[in-house]
């Protein structure tokens, strides 16, 4: 039985989210975030009109590192680049994939933040960039040598 991400009455488990997404990259990504950044996942329902439905937040020390919005065959990762991360992200932006560079430039800033909604389908440069952005958010990123 397929889950309904809009059904507020039924909170799906992480495994059910993986079955819904049907992309092995999801499991790999979740493991990477949990193992590398020692983050804990929480499954929450969002009533936001932007991405209404169940999502997965990965948090460490009360700070949300990223939020995953499940789709069929892929998922979107929200990484917020806040005031504390902006300078480092912009200094390192040339080392990111063209896709993420373009997304960063096109995303409007609000309250000193950019909310990057990054679609992930494969283990590729975009996938690696998302992990790099999470490292920056977590405060453990080591910049590329100049």
CSV table of C-alpha atoms in Angstrom, one decimal:
chain,number,residue,atom,x,y,z
A,1,UNK,CA,0.0,0.0,0.0
A,2,UNK,CA,1.4,3.4,-1.0
A,3,UNK,CA,1.5,6.1,1.6
A,4,UNK,CA,-0.3,9.4,1.3
A,5,UNK,CA,2.1,12.2,2.2
A,6,UNK,CA,-0.8,14.5,2.5
A,7,UNK,CA,-2.6,12.4,5.2
A,8,UNK,CA,-1.9,14.2,8.4
A,9,UNK,CA,-3.4,11.4,10.5
A,10,UNK,CA,-0.8,8.8,9.5
A,11,UNK,CA,2.9,9.5,10.2
A,12,UNK,CA,5.0,7.3,7.9
A,13,UNK,CA,8.2,5.6,9.1
A,14,UNK,CA,11.5,6.4,7.4
A,15,UNK,CA,11.4,3.0,5.7
A,16,UNK,CA,8.0,3.8,4.2
A,17,UNK,CA,9.3,7.1,2.9
A,18,UNK,CA,12.1,5.2,1.2
A,19,UNK,CA,9.6,2.8,-0.4
A,20,UNK,CA,7.6,5.8,-1.6
A,21,UNK,CA,10.7,7.5,-3.1
A,22,UNK,CA,11.9,4.3,-4.7
A,23,UNK,CA,15.5,5.6,-5.1
A,24,UNK,CA,18.4,3.9,-3.3
A,25,UNK,CA,20.1,7.3,-3.1
A,26,UNK,CA,17.6,8.3,-0.4
A,27,UNK,CA,18.8,5.6,2.0
A,28,UNK,CA,22.4,6.4,1.3
A,29,UNK,CA,21.8,10.1,1.9
A,30,UNK,CA,20.0,9.5,5.2
A,31,UNK,CA,22.8,7.2,6.4
A,32,UNK,CA,25.5,9.8,5.4
A,33,UNK,CA,23.7,12.6,7.3
A,34,UNK,CA,23.1,10.4,10.4
A,35,UNK,CA,26.6,8.9,10.5
A,36,UNK,CA,28.7,11.8,9.4
A,37,UNK,CA,27.0,14.6,11.2
A,38,UNK,CA,25.5,12.6,14.1
A,39,UNK,CA,22.1,14.0,13.3
A,40,UNK,CA,18.8,12.6,14.4
A,41,UNK,CA,15.8,12.5,12.0
A,42,UNK,CA,12.3,13.6,12.9
A,43,UNK,CA,9.4,13.1,10.6
A,44,UNK,CA,7.1,16.1,10.7
A,45,UNK,CA,4.0,17.2,8.9
A,46,UNK,CA,4.2,20.6,7.2
A,47,UNK,CA,1.1,22.6,6.5
A,48,UNK,CA,3.2,25.1,4.5
A,49,UNK,CA,1.7,25.7,1.1
A,50,UNK,CA,5.2,25.5,-0.4
A,51,UNK,CA,5.7,21.8,0.3
A,52,UNK,CA,2.7,20.6,2.2
A,53,UNK,CA,2.9,17.0,3.6
A,54,UNK,CA,5.3,14.8,5.5
A,55,UNK,CA,9.0,15.5,5.5
A,56,UNK,CA,12.1,14.4,7.3
A,57,UNK,CA,14.2,16.9,9.3
A,58,UNK,CA,17.8,16.1,10.3
A,59,UNK,CA,18.8,18.0,13.4
A,60,UNK,CA,21.9,18.2,15.6
A,61,UNK,CA,22.0,20.1,18.8
A,62,UNK,CA,18.6,21.7,18.2
A,63,UNK,CA,19.7,23.0,14.8
A,64,UNK,CA,18.0,21.8,11.6
A,65,UNK,CA,20.8,20.7,9.2
A,66,UNK,CA,18.4,19.9,6.3
A,67,UNK,CA,14.9,18.9,5.5
A,68,UNK,CA,14.0,16.2,3.0
A,69,UNK,CA,10.8,16.5,0.9
A,70,UNK,CA,10.0,13.1,-0.6
A,71,UNK,CA,9.0,12.8,-4.3
A,72,UNK,CA,8.5,9.8,-6.4
A,73,UNK,CA,11.9,8.5,-7.7
A,74,UNK,CA,13.8,11.4,-6.1
A,75,UNK,CA,13.7,13.8,-3.2
A,76,UNK,CA,14.4,17.5,-2.6
A,77,UNK,CA,16.7,18.7,0.2
A,78,UNK,CA,16.2,22.0,1.8
A,79,UNK,CA,19.3,23.6,3.2
A,80,UNK,CA,19.1,27.0,4.7
A,81,UNK,CA,22.1,29.2,4.2
A,82,UNK,CA,21.8,31.6,7.1
A,83,UNK,CA,23.8,34.7,8.0
A,84,UNK,CA,26.4,32.6,9.8
A,85,UNK,CA,27.0,30.5,6.7
A,86,UNK,CA,26.6,33.0,3.9
A,87,UNK,CA,30.2,34.3,3.8
A,88,UNK,CA,31.7,30.8,3.6
A,89,UNK,CA,29.2,29.5,1.1
A,90,UNK,CA,29.9,32.5,-1.2
A,91,UNK,CA,33.6,32.1,-0.8
A,92,UNK,CA,33.4,28.4,-1.7
A,93,UNK,CA,30.7,28.7,-4.4
A,94,UNK,CA,33.1,28.3,-7.3
A,95,UNK,CA,33.9,24.8,-6.0
A,96,UNK,CA,30.3,23.7,-6.2
A,97,UNK,CA,28.6,22.2,-9.3
A,98,UNK,CA,27.1,24.6,-11.9
A,99,UNK,CA,23.6,23.4,-10.9
A,100,UNK,CA,24.1,24.4,-7.2
A,101,UNK,CA,25.9,27.7,-8.2
A,102,UNK,CA,23.0,28.6,-10.4
A,103,UNK,CA,20.4,27.6,-7.8
A,104,UNK,CA,22.2,29.7,-5.2
A,105,UNK,CA,22.3,32.8,-7.4
A,106,UNK,CA,18.6,32.4,-8.4
A,107,UNK,CA,17.3,31.9,-4.8
A,108,UNK,CA,16.0,35.1,-3.3
A,109,UNK,CA,17.4,36.2,0.1
A,110,UNK,CA,14.9,36.8,2.9
A,111,UNK,CA,15.9,37.9,6.4
A,112,UNK,CA,19.5,37.3,5.6
A,113,UNK,CA,18.9,33.7,4.5
A,114,UNK,CA,18.6,31.7,1.3
A,115,UNK,CA,16.4,28.6,1.4
A,116,UNK,CA,18.0,26.3,-1.2
A,117,UNK,CA,15.6,23.6,-2.5
A,118,UNK,CA,17.9,21.1,-4.2
A,119,UNK,CA,16.5,18.1,-6.1
A,120,UNK,CA,18.6,14.9,-5.6
A,121,UNK,CA,18.3,11.9,-7.9
A,122,UNK,CA,21.8,10.4,-8.1
A,123,UNK,CA,25.1,10.2,-6.2
A,124,UNK,CA,26.7,13.0,-8.2
A,125,UNK,CA,28.2,16.4,-7.8
A,126,UNK,CA,24.8,17.9,-6.6
A,127,UNK,CA,24.6,15.1,-4.0
A,128,UNK,CA,28.1,15.9,-2.8
A,129,UNK,CA,27.3,19.7,-2.8
A,130,UNK,CA,24.3,19.1,-0.5
A,131,UNK,CA,26.6,17.3,1.9
A,132,UNK,CA,29.1,20.1,1.7
A,133,UNK,CA,26.4,22.7,2.5
A,134,UNK,CA,25.3,20.6,5.5
A,135,UNK,CA,29.0,20.5,6.7
A,136,UNK,CA,29.0,24.3,6.5
A,137,UNK,CA,25.7,24.5,8.5
A,138,UNK,CA,27.2,22.1,11.0
A,139,UNK,CA,30.3,24.2,11.3
A,140,UNK,CA,32.7,21.4,10.4
A,141,UNK,CA,33.5,22.3,6.8
A,142,UNK,CA,37.1,22.6,5.7
A,143,UNK,CA,37.5,25.0,2.7
A,144,UNK,CA,39.2,24.0,-0.5
A,145,UNK,CA,42.9,25.1,-0.6
A,146,UNK,CA,43.3,28.3,-2.6
